[in-house]
Amino acid sequence: MIRTASPADIPVIHALVRELAEYEKAPEEARASEEQLREALFGERPAAFAHMALDDESGEPVGFALWFLNFSTWRGAHGIYLEDLYVRPSARGGGHGRALLTELARICVERGYERLEWSVLDWNRPAIGFYEALGARPQDEWTVYRLTDGALTALGSGH
């Protein structure tokens, strides 16, 4: 079962983000607080959105998808950028990841969004196989660049 996240889900979303960071071998990178997530998802101007995957029997959250809108100048339309998709190891293989992606694809179709995009670590073969089985294709001609921390501060302050 998939449902839209609510403010009561913030503690579990925070825990799932930390679990994802552990899985991706970068726990020190997951610095977001519950309050930051609450503001981003449910503040005065939400900038991100989330859906929860629930265990069929207990109804407890076992995974989540956190996403935001992007825009394609080439297509002249919005799309969804999936920032995080995570299902707890004990619940994998139960269709939760597919159900989360199906819900995001449904939102795209319903709202006229023309893309559903995300990044995956190149060593995460199980995820790559799962995504390709759904029909997703890698964008190998693109390389992601990122400014953070000191480099972002330096550029943003004109140095």
PDB file of C-alpha atoms in Angstrom:
ATOM      1  CA  MET A   1       0.000   0.000   0.000  1.00  0.00           C
ATOM      2  CA  ILE A   2       1.245   3.479  -0.883  1.00  0.00           C
ATOM      3  CA  ARG A   3       0.043   6.712   0.683  1.00  0.00           C
ATOM      4  CA  THR A   4       1.088  10.344   0.751  1.00  0.00           C
ATOM      5  CA  ALA A   5       3.325  11.131   3.714  1.00  0.00           C
ATOM      6  CA  SER A   6       1.963  13.164   6.605  1.00  0.00           C
ATOM      7  CA  PRO A   7       3.724  15.263   9.262  1.00  0.00           C
ATOM      8  CA  ALA A   8       3.443  12.288  11.646  1.00  0.00           C
ATOM      9  CA  ASP A   9       5.772  10.370   9.275  1.00  0.00           C
ATOM     10  CA  ILE A  10       8.722  12.718   9.799  1.00  0.00           C
ATOM     11  CA  PRO A  11      10.494  10.544  12.414  1.00  0.00           C
ATOM     12  CA  VAL A  12      10.272   7.441  10.229  1.00  0.00           C
ATOM     13  CA  ILE A  13      11.286   9.366   7.084  1.00  0.00           C
ATOM     14  CA  HIS A  14      14.294  10.668   8.989  1.00  0.00           C
ATOM     15  CA  ALA A  15      15.174   7.118  10.087  1.00  0.00           C
ATOM     16  CA  LEU A  16      14.767   5.787   6.535  1.00  0.00           C
ATOM     17  CA  VAL A  17      17.019   8.542   5.149  1.00  0.00           C
ATOM     18  CA  ARG A  18      19.692   7.517   7.650  1.00  0.00           C
ATOM     19  CA  GLU A  19      19.268   3.831   6.705  1.00  0.00           C
ATOM     20  CA  LEU A  20      19.626   4.758   3.037  1.00  0.00           C
ATOM     21  CA  ALA A  21      22.809   6.689   3.779  1.00  0.00           C
ATOM     22  CA  GLU A  22      24.211   3.647   5.591  1.00  0.00           C
ATOM     23  CA  TYR A  23      23.298   1.428   2.635  1.00  0.00           C
ATOM     24  CA  GLU A  24      24.974   3.869   0.245  1.00  0.00           C
ATOM     25  CA  LYS A  25      28.115   3.840   2.407  1.00  0.00           C
ATOM     26  CA  ALA A  26      27.885   7.534   3.270  1.00  0.00           C
ATOM     27  CA  PRO A  27      26.285   7.844   6.718  1.00  0.00           C
ATOM     28  CA  GLU A  28      28.219  11.034   7.473  1.00  0.00           C
ATOM     29  CA  GLU A  29      26.527  12.736   4.531  1.00  0.00           C
ATOM     30  CA  ALA A  30      23.009  12.385   5.996  1.00  0.00           C
ATOM     31  CA  ARG A  31      22.912  15.557   8.081  1.00  0.00           C
ATOM     32  CA  ALA A  32      19.287  16.635   7.639  1.00  0.00           C
ATOM     33  CA  SER A  33      17.329  17.043  10.858  1.00  0.00           C
ATOM     34  CA  GLU A  34      13.724  16.083  11.403  1.00  0.00           C
ATOM     35  CA  GLU A  35      12.880  19.794  11.551  1.00  0.00           C
ATOM     36  CA  GLN A  36      14.519  20.426   8.157  1.00  0.00           C
ATOM     37  CA  LEU A  37      12.540  17.565   6.631  1.00  0.00           C
ATOM     38  CA  ARG A  38       9.328  18.826   8.246  1.00  0.00           C
ATOM     39  CA  GLU A  39       9.885  22.311   6.806  1.00  0.00           C
ATOM     40  CA  ALA A  40      10.745  20.993   3.314  1.00  0.00           C
ATOM     41  CA  LEU A  41       7.759  18.645   3.177  1.00  0.00           C
ATOM     42  CA  PHE A  42       5.093  20.421   5.221  1.00  0.00           C
ATOM     43  CA  GLY A  43       6.226  24.005   5.790  1.00  0.00           C
ATOM     44  CA  GLU A  44       4.605  27.159   4.496  1.00  0.00           C
ATOM     45  CA  ARG A  45       6.015  26.517   0.996  1.00  0.00           C
ATOM     46  CA  PRO A  46       6.704  22.797   0.585  1.00  0.00           C
ATOM     47  CA  ALA A  47       9.574  22.206  -1.822  1.00  0.00           C
ATOM     48  CA  ALA A  48       9.541  18.415  -1.661  1.00  0.00           C
ATOM     49  CA  PHE A  49       6.971  15.658  -1.392  1.00  0.00           C
ATOM     50  CA  ALA A  50       6.978  12.120  -0.063  1.00  0.00           C
ATOM     51  CA  HIS A  51       5.063   8.889  -0.298  1.00  0.00           C
ATOM     52  CA  MET A  52       5.204   6.012   2.151  1.00  0.00           C
ATOM     53  CA  ALA A  53       5.211   2.283   1.380  1.00  0.00           C
ATOM     54  CA  LEU A  54       3.360   0.340   4.062  1.00  0.00           C
ATOM     55  CA  ASP A  55       3.591  -3.309   5.071  1.00  0.00           C
ATOM     56  CA  ASP A  56       0.452  -5.061   3.835  1.00  0.00           C
ATOM     57  CA  GLU A  57      -0.192  -6.798   7.144  1.00  0.00           C
ATOM     58  CA  SER A  58       0.924  -4.384   9.865  1.00  0.00           C
ATOM     59  CA  GLY A  59       0.434  -1.111   8.001  1.00  0.00           C
ATOM     60  CA  GLU A  60       3.841   0.033   9.289  1.00  0.00           C
ATOM     61  CA  PRO A  61       6.074   2.073   6.948  1.00  0.00           C
ATOM     62  CA  VAL A  62       8.738  -0.039   5.229  1.00  0.00           C
ATOM     63  CA  GLY A  63       9.927   2.438   2.621  1.00  0.00           C
ATOM     64  CA  PHE A  64       9.519   5.855   1.094  1.00  0.00           C
ATOM     65  CA  ALA A  65       9.990   7.982  -1.990  1.00  0.00           C
ATOM     66  CA  LEU A  66      10.971  11.651  -1.608  1.00  0.00           C
ATOM     67  CA  TRP A  67      10.712  13.828  -4.704  1.00  0.00           C
ATOM     68  CA  PHE A  68      10.443  17.346  -6.070  1.00  0.00           C
ATOM     69  CA  LEU A  69       9.521  19.011  -9.333  1.00  0.00           C
ATOM     70  CA  ASN A  70      12.017  19.833 -12.030  1.00  0.00           C
ATOM     71  CA  PHE A  71      11.476  21.482 -15.398  1.00  0.00           C
ATOM     72  CA  SER A  72      12.631  20.626 -18.909  1.00  0.00           C
ATOM     73  CA  THR A  73      13.176  23.615 -21.170  1.00  0.00           C
ATOM     74  CA  TRP A  74      13.387  21.229 -24.115  1.00  0.00           C
ATOM     75  CA  ARG A  75       9.995  19.698 -23.418  1.00  0.00           C
ATOM     76  CA  GLY A  76       8.444  22.790 -21.858  1.00  0.00           C
ATOM     77  CA  ALA A  77       7.021  20.715 -19.045  1.00  0.00           C
ATOM     78  CA  HIS A  78       7.603  19.792 -15.437  1.00  0.00           C
ATOM     79  CA  GLY A  79       8.855  16.416 -14.341  1.00  0.00           C
ATOM     80  CA  ILE A  80       9.544  14.626 -11.099  1.00  0.00           C
ATOM     81  CA  TYR A  81      13.036  14.204  -9.749  1.00  0.00           C
ATOM     82  CA  LEU A  82      13.135  11.287  -7.331  1.00  0.00           C
ATOM     83  CA  GLU A  83      15.677  12.238  -4.682  1.00  0.00           C
ATOM     84  CA  ASP A  84      15.347   9.092  -2.557  1.00  0.00           C
ATOM     85  CA  LEU A  85      13.720   5.722  -2.991  1.00  0.00           C
ATOM     86  CA  TYR A  86      14.335   3.274  -0.185  1.00  0.00           C
ATOM     87  CA  VAL A  87      12.729   0.071   1.000  1.00  0.00           C
ATOM     88  CA  ARG A  88      13.982  -1.637   4.142  1.00  0.00           C
ATOM     89  CA  PRO A  89      15.899  -4.860   3.364  1.00  0.00           C
ATOM     90  CA  SER A  90      13.342  -6.983   5.234  1.00  0.00           C
ATOM     91  CA  ALA A  91      10.596  -5.734   2.881  1.00  0.00           C
ATOM     92  CA  ARG A  92      12.469  -5.922  -0.431  1.00  0.00           C
ATOM     93  CA  GLY A  93      10.997  -8.158  -3.072  1.00  0.00           C
ATOM     94  CA  GLY A  94       7.483  -7.400  -1.856  1.00  0.00           C
ATOM     95  CA  GLY A  95       6.636  -4.946  -4.626  1.00  0.00           C
ATOM     96  CA  HIS A  96       7.003  -1.785  -2.521  1.00  0.00           C
ATOM     97  CA  GLY A  97       9.652  -0.146  -4.724  1.00  0.00           C
ATOM     98  CA  ARG A  98       7.623  -0.834  -7.850  1.00  0.00           C
ATOM     99  CA  ALA A  99       4.477   0.489  -6.160  1.00  0.00           C
ATOM    100  CA  LEU A 100       6.250   3.724  -5.167  1.00  0.00           C
ATOM    101  CA  LEU A 101       7.537   4.258  -8.718  1.00  0.00           C
ATOM    102  CA  THR A 102       4.123   3.387 -10.137  1.00  0.00           C
ATOM    103  CA  GLU A 103       2.533   6.068  -7.964  1.00  0.00           C
ATOM    104  CA  LEU A 104       5.061   8.671  -9.127  1.00  0.00           C
ATOM    105  CA  ALA A 105       4.529   7.658 -12.755  1.00  0.00           C
ATOM    106  CA  ARG A 106       0.763   7.955 -12.200  1.00  0.00           C
ATOM    107  CA  ILE A 107       1.250  11.486 -10.836  1.00  0.00           C
ATOM    108  CA  CYS A 108       3.342  12.373 -13.901  1.00  0.00           C
ATOM    109  CA  VAL A 109       0.706  11.095 -16.304  1.00  0.00           C
ATOM    110  CA  GLU A 110      -2.178  12.714 -14.382  1.00  0.00           C
ATOM    111  CA  ARG A 111      -0.478  16.123 -14.184  1.00  0.00           C
ATOM    112  CA  GLY A 112       1.116  16.189 -17.626  1.00  0.00           C
ATOM    113  CA  TYR A 113       4.676  15.886 -16.318  1.00  0.00           C
ATOM    114  CA  GLU A 114       6.902  14.446 -19.022  1.00  0.00           C
ATOM    115  CA  ARG A 115       9.786  12.924 -17.071  1.00  0.00           C
ATOM    116  CA  LEU A 116      10.460  10.832 -13.994  1.00  0.00           C
ATOM    117  CA  GLU A 117      14.182  10.918 -13.276  1.00  0.00           C
ATOM    118  CA  TRP A 118      16.585   9.813 -10.559  1.00  0.00           C
ATOM    119  CA  SER A 119      20.208   8.891  -9.973  1.00  0.00           C
ATOM    120  CA  VAL A 120      21.592   5.540  -8.919  1.00  0.00           C
ATOM    121  CA  LEU A 121      25.067   4.681  -7.710  1.00  0.00           C
ATOM    122  CA  ASP A 122      27.000   2.799 -10.389  1.00  0.00           C
ATOM    123  CA  TRP A 123      27.839  -0.049  -7.996  1.00  0.00           C
ATOM    124  CA  ASN A 124      24.200  -0.670  -7.008  1.00  0.00           C
ATOM    125  CA  ARG A 125      23.583  -3.511  -9.474  1.00  0.00           C
ATOM    126  CA  PRO A 126      20.347  -4.748  -7.827  1.00  0.00           C
ATOM    127  CA  ALA A 127      18.765  -1.289  -8.149  1.00  0.00           C
ATOM    128  CA  ILE A 128      20.024  -0.845 -11.719  1.00  0.00           C
ATOM    129  CA  GLY A 129      18.552  -4.196 -12.725  1.00  0.00           C
ATOM    130  CA  PHE A 130      15.248  -3.324 -11.040  1.00  0.00           C
ATOM    131  CA  TYR A 131      15.030   0.057 -12.789  1.00  0.00           C
ATOM    132  CA  GLU A 132      15.924  -1.350 -16.194  1.00  0.00           C
ATOM    133  CA  ALA A 133      13.296  -4.091 -15.790  1.00  0.00           C
ATOM    134  CA  LEU A 134      10.722  -1.297 -15.407  1.00  0.00           C
ATOM    135  CA  GLY A 135      11.846   0.251 -18.709  1.00  0.00           C
ATOM    136  CA  ALA A 136      14.067   3.010 -17.288  1.00  0.00           C
ATOM    137  CA  ARG A 137      17.210   3.761 -19.276  1.00  0.00           C
ATOM    138  CA  PRO A 138      20.499   5.257 -18.068  1.00  0.00           C
ATOM    139  CA  GLN A 139      21.475   8.703 -19.291  1.00  0.00           C
ATOM    140  CA  ASP A 140      25.110   7.763 -19.809  1.00  0.00           C
ATOM    141  CA  GLU A 141      25.985  10.826 -21.825  1.00  0.00           C
ATOM    142  CA  TRP A 142      25.404  13.075 -18.782  1.00  0.00           C
ATOM    143  CA  THR A 143      27.729  13.537 -15.822  1.00  0.00           C
ATOM    144  CA  VAL A 144      26.331  14.935 -12.588  1.00  0.00           C
ATOM    145  CA  TYR A 145      28.248  17.849 -11.054  1.00  0.00           C
ATOM    146  CA  ARG A 146      27.726  19.157  -7.549  1.00  0.00           C
ATOM    147  CA  LEU A 147      28.830  22.168  -5.518  1.00  0.00           C
ATOM    148  CA  THR A 148      28.669  21.800  -1.726  1.00  0.00           C
ATOM    149  CA  ASP A 149      30.283  23.063   1.455  1.00  0.00           C
ATOM    150  CA  GLY A 150      33.330  25.285   0.907  1.00  0.00           C
ATOM    151  CA  ALA A 151      33.175  25.314  -2.890  1.00  0.00           C
ATOM    152  CA  LEU A 152      29.526  26.395  -2.835  1.00  0.00           C
ATOM    153  CA  THR A 153      30.198  29.055  -0.237  1.00  0.00           C
ATOM    154  CA  ALA A 154      33.198  30.379  -2.141  1.00  0.00           C
ATOM    155  CA  LEU A 155      31.340  30.656  -5.427  1.00  0.00           C
ATOM    156  CA  GLY A 156      28.192  32.052  -3.799  1.00  0.00           C
ATOM    157  CA  SER A 157      30.186  34.765  -2.037  1.00  0.00           C
ATOM    158  CA  GLY A 158      31.944  35.782  -5.236  1.00  0.00           C
ATOM    159  CA  HIS A 159      35.354  34.238  -4.548  1.00  0.00           C
TER     160      HIS A 159
END
